Amino acid sequence: MQRDPAERRRVTRNILLALLTVVLIAAVLYIAVQLYAILHRTYRTETAIQATMSDSVKLTGAASFSATPVQGSGNLGYLVEDGERVTVGTAIAEYYTADGQDLLREELTNLDREISLLERSQNSTGSDLSVLTTQTRSALYNLLDQLDAGNYTAIRSAEEEFLLAQNRMQVSTGQSQGFASTIAELQAQRDAIAAQLGSLDTITASTNGYFVSAGSAGLTTLDAETADAADPSRLAEILSGDLSVSADGMAGWIVSGFTWRFYATCDLETAARFDGVTSVQISVPGKQDDPLDATVVSVESDEASGLAKVVIECGTINADVLTLGQEELQVDLETFTGIRISRSALHIVDGQNGVYVAVGNLQRFRKVTILYEDEDYILVPSDGALGTENEVRLYDEVIVVGTNLQDGSLM
């Protein structure tokens, strides 16, 4: 018995609908799998970059400076910056006896700075546009770097250098005929403010050295003679107390000489790491961030107490250094430069240290020679080449997370 045409059409339609549904489901599943693979990649890479790593120790102790106090109190306005070199007779600060004198002094200082900048702008060292362009670009990059780093103490000088380069460019290209009229106007304003400010009593330097204001100084009562004579136990006892210098009645201090010392105690294991080390770099994160060259003067161990005394000398004086007092000092015993790689990328294959890198859509095993390592990273030489003991090269995409890693396998 044959089915009527209407029923056959209905059956055919149902079959086609079922087939279409299967195709749609398969397409949706395929897309879902692809999206999952994209959004949940089983591989993660990091670009191999050049970096510097240090073998460091931390020492708790105190800085010692040869400092002369500068007496002064009241409403003071400082005429020199922290860390600035002064000589006998230099005006360090002035006394303000009336409201608004501090604002007049600030305005006068800013005008002096503007006048000096414009006068220097007219004394261009050359008219070579390529040189001027390079100077302008370098000054701009420096300013941007300081802004990015939040280095507010260096932003002003970086801004002045950029404006100086811009002004010289304008003079050399004829965009400006000079700044004589502007300088004259600013000079007139300066003279008027100076007359209004009048003559103020000042505090002058009684010796040569580097000035630091009472509000910025971190000087301690620890003197070098006492610290040098102390054994490890006695020094530890001294350092355990509060060595802060009172700033009452002080305008600041003048630090003489070019060197200062840091005295610390540590355990014998830490002291042993200084064996054979004389030149180091030191820093105090948050205060003196840029590592400074220093010398290990002595390491004195006391087996009975289990303590060692470490004396470090530094020949750099600046505003940041003069804020140091009782600190935790970071001492870089040795510094290494190379390509930094995450430790999670390190594998041992057939007894050989190496990492897997992404080359197109393939995994490739690259041997490495470790220069230095810590708990997070390894450092390898930056002159890597295929076929050598160190094959990782700068900007390789190193696989730091991945499963079933194997040389030559697809990603």
Short mmCIF file of C-alpha atoms in Angstrom, two decimals:
data_model
loop_
_atom_site.label_atom_id
_atom_site.label_comp_id
_atom_site.label_asym_id
_atom_site.label_seq_id
_atom_site.Cartn_x
_atom_site.Cartn_y
_atom_site.Cartn_z
CA MET A 1 0.00 0.00 0.00
CA GLN A 2 1.45 3.28 -1.13
CA ARG A 3 1.50 6.40 1.00
CA ASP A 4 -0.25 9.43 -0.35
CA PRO A 5 1.93 12.25 -1.67
CA ALA A 6 1.17 14.55 1.31
CA GLU A 7 2.44 12.01 3.83
CA ARG A 8 5.61 11.37 1.80
CA ARG A 9 6.31 15.08 1.71
CA ARG A 10 5.81 15.29 5.47
CA VAL A 11 8.22 12.41 6.12
CA THR A 12 10.83 13.94 3.78
CA ARG A 13 10.48 17.31 5.50
CA ASN A 14 10.97 15.72 8.92
CA ILE A 15 14.09 13.90 7.71
CA LEU A 16 15.57 17.10 6.25
CA LEU A 17 14.74 18.98 9.42
CA ALA A 18 16.49 16.32 11.52
CA LEU A 19 19.55 16.43 9.26
CA LEU A 20 19.64 20.23 9.45
CA THR A 21 19.39 20.07 13.22
CA VAL A 22 22.31 17.65 13.39
CA VAL A 23 24.40 19.91 11.14
CA LEU A 24 23.59 22.97 13.24
CA ILE A 25 24.43 21.15 16.47
CA ALA A 26 27.73 19.98 14.97
CA ALA A 27 28.55 23.54 13.85
CA VAL A 28 27.73 24.96 17.28
CA LEU A 29 29.87 22.31 18.97
CA TYR A 30 32.77 23.04 16.60
CA ILE A 31 32.57 26.77 17.27
CA ALA A 32 32.33 26.15 21.02
CA VAL A 33 35.43 23.94 20.94
CA GLN A 34 37.37 26.56 18.97
CA LEU A 35 36.30 29.35 21.32
CA TYR A 36 37.27 27.27 24.31
CA ALA A 37 40.66 26.57 22.77
CA ILE A 38 41.17 30.28 22.09
CA LEU A 39 39.91 31.55 25.42
CA HIS A 40 41.47 28.77 27.49
CA ARG A 41 44.83 28.29 25.86
CA THR A 42 46.88 25.62 27.49
CA TYR A 43 50.10 27.45 26.58
CA ARG A 44 51.38 30.78 27.86
CA THR A 45 54.56 32.45 26.73
CA GLU A 46 56.75 35.30 27.94
CA THR A 47 59.16 37.31 25.83
CA ALA A 48 62.82 36.82 26.75
CA ILE A 49 64.15 40.25 27.72
CA GLN A 50 67.47 41.58 28.94
CA ALA A 51 67.70 42.28 32.66
CA THR A 52 70.11 42.70 35.53
CA MET A 53 69.97 40.50 38.64
CA SER A 54 72.08 40.66 41.76
CA ASP A 55 73.27 38.26 44.40
CA SER A 56 72.25 40.32 47.42
CA VAL A 57 72.11 40.31 51.20
CA LYS A 58 70.22 42.56 53.61
CA LEU A 59 72.03 44.21 56.51
CA THR A 60 70.37 46.07 59.37
CA GLY A 61 72.49 48.86 60.78
CA ALA A 62 73.13 52.59 60.74
CA ALA A 63 74.85 55.16 58.55
CA SER A 64 77.51 57.40 60.05
CA PHE A 65 78.44 60.82 58.67
CA SER A 66 80.89 63.48 59.78
CA ALA A 67 78.36 66.28 60.29
CA THR A 68 78.47 69.82 61.68
CA PRO A 69 75.18 71.16 63.09
CA VAL A 70 73.69 74.37 61.71
CA GLN A 71 71.79 76.19 64.45
CA GLY A 72 68.52 77.89 63.58
CA SER A 73 64.84 77.86 64.39
CA GLY A 74 61.68 79.75 63.60
CA ASN A 75 60.14 80.45 60.22
CA LEU A 76 63.02 79.56 57.93
CA GLY A 77 63.28 79.65 54.17
CA TYR A 78 66.05 77.50 52.70
CA LEU A 79 68.22 78.99 49.98
CA VAL A 80 70.08 75.77 49.09
CA GLU A 81 68.80 72.31 48.23
CA ASP A 82 69.40 69.15 50.25
CA GLY A 83 72.65 67.57 49.11
CA GLU A 84 73.95 70.83 47.64
CA ARG A 85 77.63 71.66 48.09
CA VAL A 86 78.21 74.76 50.26
CA THR A 87 81.32 76.66 51.30
CA VAL A 88 82.11 78.88 54.27
CA GLY A 89 79.87 81.97 54.16
CA THR A 90 77.25 80.51 51.82
CA ALA A 91 73.75 81.72 52.76
CA ILE A 92 71.89 78.57 53.72
CA ALA A 93 68.58 79.89 55.02
CA GLU A 94 66.83 83.15 55.85
CA TYR A 95 64.43 84.19 58.61
CA TYR A 96 60.93 85.27 57.63
CA THR A 97 59.46 87.85 60.01
CA ALA A 98 56.31 88.84 58.13
CA ASP A 99 53.49 87.05 56.37
CA GLY A 100 54.00 86.59 52.64
CA GLN A 101 57.80 86.81 52.64
CA ASP A 102 58.07 83.11 51.85
CA LEU A 103 55.81 83.59 48.81
CA LEU A 104 57.88 86.54 47.62
CA ARG A 105 61.04 84.46 47.92
CA GLU A 106 59.46 81.62 45.94
CA GLU A 107 58.40 84.03 43.20
CA LEU A 108 61.86 85.59 43.16
CA THR A 109 63.49 82.16 42.84
CA ASN A 110 61.20 81.20 39.95
CA LEU A 111 61.96 84.46 38.14
CA ASP A 112 65.70 83.93 38.56
CA ARG A 113 65.28 80.47 37.10
CA GLU A 114 63.31 81.77 34.09
CA ILE A 115 65.82 84.54 33.41
CA SER A 116 68.74 82.13 33.60
CA LEU A 117 66.99 79.70 31.25
CA LEU A 118 66.32 82.39 28.63
CA GLU A 119 69.87 83.75 28.84
CA ARG A 120 71.25 80.26 28.30
CA SER A 121 68.82 79.76 25.40
CA GLN A 122 70.38 82.67 23.52
CA ASN A 123 73.87 81.27 23.96
CA SER A 124 73.36 78.35 21.59
CA THR A 125 76.44 76.17 21.22
CA GLY A 126 75.77 75.55 17.54
CA SER A 127 73.22 75.80 14.75
CA ASP A 128 73.41 72.25 13.41
CA LEU A 129 69.76 71.24 13.21
CA SER A 130 70.53 67.55 13.57
CA VAL A 131 72.35 68.22 16.84
CA LEU A 132 69.55 70.47 18.11
CA THR A 133 66.93 67.91 17.11
CA THR A 134 68.80 65.16 18.94
CA GLN A 135 69.14 67.33 22.04
CA THR A 136 65.42 68.15 22.00
CA ARG A 137 64.41 64.52 21.54
CA SER A 138 66.76 63.33 24.28
CA ALA A 139 65.50 66.01 26.67
CA LEU A 140 61.89 65.05 25.94
CA TYR A 141 62.56 61.34 26.52
CA ASN A 142 64.33 62.16 29.78
CA LEU A 143 61.39 64.29 30.94
CA LEU A 144 58.92 61.53 30.09
CA ASP A 145 61.08 58.97 31.91
CA GLN A 146 61.15 61.11 35.05
CA LEU A 147 57.39 61.65 34.92
CA ASP A 148 56.79 57.94 34.40
CA ALA A 149 59.08 57.05 37.31
CA GLY A 150 57.51 59.69 39.56
CA ASN A 151 60.97 61.08 40.26
CA TYR A 152 59.71 64.49 41.30
CA THR A 153 63.11 65.79 42.42
CA ALA A 154 64.44 65.35 38.88
CA ILE A 155 61.36 66.53 36.95
CA ARG A 156 62.14 70.24 37.31
CA SER A 157 65.66 69.97 35.90
CA ALA A 158 64.43 67.65 33.12
CA GLU A 159 61.72 70.18 32.23
CA GLU A 160 64.29 73.00 32.11
CA GLU A 161 66.57 71.01 29.82
CA PHE A 162 63.66 70.34 27.45
CA LEU A 163 62.63 74.02 27.39
CA LEU A 164 66.27 75.02 26.84
CA ALA A 165 66.54 72.69 23.84
CA GLN A 166 63.22 73.97 22.44
CA ASN A 167 64.26 77.61 22.82
CA ARG A 168 67.61 77.01 21.14
CA MET A 169 65.82 75.32 18.27
CA GLN A 170 63.57 78.37 17.82
CA VAL A 171 66.52 80.78 17.82
CA SER A 172 68.59 78.66 15.41
CA THR A 173 65.70 78.19 12.94
CA GLY A 174 64.69 81.85 13.00
CA GLN A 175 61.35 81.25 14.68
CA SER A 176 62.52 83.64 17.40
CA GLN A 177 64.91 86.59 17.23
CA GLY A 178 65.92 86.13 20.84
CA PHE A 179 64.52 86.75 24.27
CA ALA A 180 66.04 90.11 25.18
CA SER A 181 62.69 91.89 25.63
CA THR A 182 61.27 89.02 27.70
CA ILE A 183 64.38 88.95 29.86
CA ALA A 184 64.11 92.72 30.44
CA GLU A 185 60.47 92.39 31.54
CA LEU A 186 61.27 89.51 33.89
CA GLN A 187 64.25 91.40 35.30
CA ALA A 188 62.03 94.39 36.07
CA GLN A 189 59.58 92.12 37.90
CA ARG A 190 62.46 90.51 39.77
CA ASP A 191 63.90 93.83 40.91
CA ALA A 192 60.50 94.99 42.15
CA ILE A 193 59.95 91.81 44.17
CA ALA A 194 63.50 91.94 45.55
CA ALA A 195 62.91 95.51 46.73
CA GLN A 196 59.62 94.46 48.35
CA LEU A 197 61.26 91.51 50.09
CA GLY A 198 64.07 93.67 51.42
CA SER A 199 67.08 92.47 53.36
CA LEU A 200 66.52 89.44 55.60
CA ASP A 201 68.70 87.92 58.28
CA THR A 202 70.38 84.76 57.03
CA ILE A 203 72.09 81.67 58.34
CA THR A 204 75.46 81.05 56.71
CA ALA A 205 77.68 77.99 56.44
CA SER A 206 80.51 77.79 58.95
CA THR A 207 82.32 75.01 57.07
CA ASN A 208 82.54 73.38 53.68
CA GLY A 209 80.45 70.34 52.83
CA TYR A 210 77.02 69.11 51.78
CA PHE A 211 73.94 70.63 53.40
CA VAL A 212 70.86 68.74 54.54
CA SER A 213 67.89 70.43 56.21
CA ALA A 214 66.61 69.37 59.62
CA GLY A 215 63.35 68.18 58.10
CA SER A 216 65.06 65.84 55.64
CA ALA A 217 68.06 64.56 57.56
CA GLY A 218 68.14 61.03 58.89
CA LEU A 219 71.47 61.41 60.70
CA THR A 220 72.22 59.24 63.72
CA THR A 221 74.25 59.72 66.87
CA LEU A 222 76.54 56.86 65.82
CA ASP A 223 80.06 58.20 65.29
CA ALA A 224 82.69 56.34 63.29
CA GLU A 225 85.26 56.27 66.08
CA THR A 226 82.92 54.50 68.51
CA ALA A 227 81.62 52.10 65.85
CA ASP A 228 85.11 51.22 64.62
CA ALA A 229 86.24 50.36 68.17
CA ALA A 230 83.19 48.23 69.00
CA ASP A 231 83.28 44.43 68.68
CA PRO A 232 80.29 42.66 67.05
CA SER A 233 78.40 42.19 70.33
CA ARG A 234 78.91 45.78 71.46
CA LEU A 235 77.94 47.14 68.04
CA ALA A 236 74.77 45.03 68.04
CA GLU A 237 73.92 46.51 71.44
CA ILE A 238 74.47 50.05 70.16
CA LEU A 239 72.42 49.48 67.02
CA SER A 240 69.50 48.04 68.99
CA GLY A 241 68.79 51.44 70.54
CA ASP A 242 67.25 54.58 69.06
CA LEU A 243 70.10 56.54 67.46
CA SER A 244 67.98 59.37 66.03
CA VAL A 245 69.45 62.86 66.30
CA SER A 246 67.19 65.54 67.77
CA ALA A 247 66.37 68.34 65.30
CA ASP A 248 65.27 70.81 67.99
CA GLY A 249 66.82 74.19 67.35
CA MET A 250 68.50 72.94 64.18
CA ALA A 251 68.29 74.38 60.70
CA GLY A 252 70.20 71.36 59.46
CA TRP A 253 73.67 69.87 59.17
CA ILE A 254 76.68 70.19 56.90
CA VAL A 255 78.29 66.85 56.09
CA SER A 256 82.00 67.14 55.41
CA GLY A 257 84.13 64.82 53.33
CA PHE A 258 83.17 62.69 50.38
CA THR A 259 82.73 59.37 52.16
CA TRP A 260 80.44 57.89 54.78
CA ARG A 261 80.16 54.51 56.43
CA PHE A 262 77.45 51.98 57.19
CA TYR A 263 77.86 49.75 60.25
CA ALA A 264 75.86 46.53 60.66
CA THR A 265 75.86 43.19 62.41
CA CYS A 266 74.72 39.87 60.98
CA ASP A 267 74.96 36.12 61.56
CA LEU A 268 78.06 34.18 60.63
CA GLU A 269 76.42 32.54 57.61
CA THR A 270 75.65 35.94 56.09
CA ALA A 271 79.15 37.18 56.92
CA ALA A 272 80.65 34.21 55.06
CA ARG A 273 79.07 35.46 51.85
CA PHE A 274 81.44 38.45 51.97
CA ASP A 275 84.52 36.22 51.68
CA GLY A 276 86.71 37.59 48.90
CA VAL A 277 84.28 40.47 48.19
CA THR A 278 85.56 44.03 48.30
CA SER A 279 83.51 46.00 45.76
CA VAL A 280 79.72 46.02 46.16
CA GLN A 281 76.70 48.12 45.32
CA ILE A 282 74.35 49.35 48.01
CA SER A 283 70.82 50.76 48.11
CA VAL A 284 67.95 51.38 50.50
CA PRO A 285 64.69 50.66 48.66
CA GLY A 286 62.28 53.55 49.12
CA LYS A 287 65.01 56.05 50.03
CA GLN A 288 68.12 55.53 47.94
CA ASP A 289 66.85 53.33 45.12
CA ASP A 290 69.74 53.71 42.67
CA PRO A 291 72.57 51.32 43.64
CA LEU A 292 75.75 53.12 44.68
CA ASP A 293 79.30 51.79 44.39
CA ALA A 294 80.78 50.96 47.79
CA THR A 295 83.67 49.12 49.41
CA VAL A 296 83.62 46.44 52.10
CA VAL A 297 86.07 47.85 54.67
CA SER A 298 86.00 44.92 57.08
CA VAL A 299 84.08 41.84 58.20
CA GLU A 300 84.83 40.85 61.81
CA SER A 301 83.39 37.54 63.03
CA ASP A 302 82.91 36.48 66.64
CA GLU A 303 82.38 32.74 66.94
CA ALA A 304 81.43 32.96 70.62
CA SER A 305 78.47 35.28 70.05
CA GLY A 306 77.61 34.00 66.58
CA LEU A 307 77.71 37.57 65.29
CA ALA A 308 79.76 39.42 62.72
CA LYS A 309 80.40 43.13 62.26
CA VAL A 310 80.34 44.48 58.71
CA VAL A 311 81.66 47.92 57.78
CA ILE A 312 80.89 49.36 54.33
CA GLU A 313 82.18 52.67 52.98
CA CYS A 314 80.59 54.71 50.17
CA GLY A 315 81.99 57.73 48.32
CA THR A 316 78.70 59.17 47.04
CA ILE A 317 76.86 62.04 48.73
CA ASN A 318 73.47 63.24 47.50
CA ALA A 319 70.10 64.34 48.85
CA ASP A 320 68.83 60.76 49.15
CA VAL A 321 71.95 59.52 50.93
CA LEU A 322 71.65 62.28 53.53
CA THR A 323 68.21 60.98 54.55
CA LEU A 324 69.73 57.67 55.68
CA GLY A 325 69.87 56.73 59.34
CA GLN A 326 69.06 53.36 60.86
CA GLU A 327 68.21 51.30 57.81
CA GLU A 328 67.99 47.89 56.20
CA LEU A 329 70.67 48.11 53.55
CA GLN A 330 70.59 45.98 50.41
CA VAL A 331 74.11 44.94 49.45
CA ASP A 332 74.60 43.58 45.93
CA LEU A 333 77.60 41.27 46.22
CA GLU A 334 77.69 40.48 42.51
CA THR A 335 75.66 41.74 39.58
CA PHE A 336 74.80 39.78 36.44
CA THR A 337 73.34 40.96 33.14
CA GLY A 338 71.69 38.64 30.63
CA ILE A 339 68.32 37.32 29.45
CA ARG A 340 65.79 36.82 32.23
CA ILE A 341 63.47 33.79 32.08
CA SER A 342 60.79 32.64 34.52
CA ARG A 343 61.85 29.61 36.57
CA SER A 344 58.56 27.92 35.64
CA ALA A 345 59.89 27.64 32.07
CA LEU A 346 62.97 25.64 33.05
CA HIS A 347 63.04 21.92 32.18
CA ILE A 348 65.69 19.22 32.31
CA VAL A 349 65.76 16.98 29.24
CA ASP A 350 68.38 14.22 29.00
CA GLY A 351 70.32 15.91 31.79
CA GLN A 352 70.38 19.25 29.96
CA ASN A 353 68.86 22.47 31.31
CA GLY A 354 66.62 24.12 28.77
CA VAL A 355 63.33 25.81 27.95
CA TYR A 356 60.72 25.39 25.25
CA VAL A 357 60.12 28.32 22.92
CA ALA A 358 57.31 28.91 20.48
CA VAL A 359 58.54 28.99 16.88
CA GLY A 360 55.48 29.61 14.75
CA ASN A 361 53.06 26.93 15.91
CA LEU A 362 55.83 24.53 16.97
CA GLN A 363 57.51 23.87 20.31
CA ARG A 364 61.30 23.92 20.21
CA PHE A 365 63.63 22.90 23.04
CA ARG A 366 66.49 25.35 23.58
CA LYS A 367 69.45 24.59 25.86
CA VAL A 368 70.42 27.22 28.44
CA THR A 369 73.44 28.02 30.59
CA ILE A 370 72.41 29.56 33.91
CA LEU A 371 74.38 32.63 34.99
CA TYR A 372 72.33 33.33 38.11
CA GLU A 373 69.02 32.28 39.59
CA ASP A 374 66.67 33.11 42.44
CA GLU A 375 63.30 31.74 43.51
CA ASP A 376 61.47 33.42 40.61
CA TYR A 377 63.84 33.75 37.64
CA ILE A 378 66.94 32.44 35.95
CA LEU A 379 69.41 34.56 34.04
CA VAL A 380 71.17 33.22 30.93
CA PRO A 381 73.82 34.80 28.67
CA SER A 382 72.48 37.28 26.14
CA ASP A 383 74.69 35.99 23.30
CA GLY A 384 72.72 32.80 22.72
CA ALA A 385 73.07 30.94 19.41
CA LEU A 386 71.65 27.69 18.06
CA GLY A 387 74.02 24.76 18.36
CA THR A 388 75.79 26.13 21.45
CA GLU A 389 75.35 25.42 25.17
CA ASN A 390 73.07 28.44 25.40
CA GLU A 391 70.50 28.67 22.61
CA VAL A 392 67.93 31.16 23.93
CA ARG A 393 68.06 34.49 22.15
CA LEU A 394 66.69 37.91 22.98
CA TYR A 395 62.94 38.23 22.32
CA ASP A 396 62.33 34.49 22.00
CA GLU A 397 58.80 33.53 23.07
CA VAL A 398 59.51 31.22 25.99
CA ILE A 399 56.72 28.82 27.04
CA VAL A 400 56.17 29.29 30.78
CA VAL A 401 52.91 27.32 31.03
CA GLY A 402 52.15 24.29 28.88
CA THR A 403 51.32 20.60 28.87
CA ASN A 404 52.87 17.71 26.94
CA LEU A 405 55.85 19.82 25.92
CA GLN A 406 58.04 18.10 23.37
CA ASP A 407 60.53 19.35 20.82
CA GLY A 408 58.88 19.62 17.42
CA SER A 409 55.32 19.18 18.67
CA LEU A 410 52.48 21.45 17.65
CA MET A 411 51.33 24.15 20.02
#
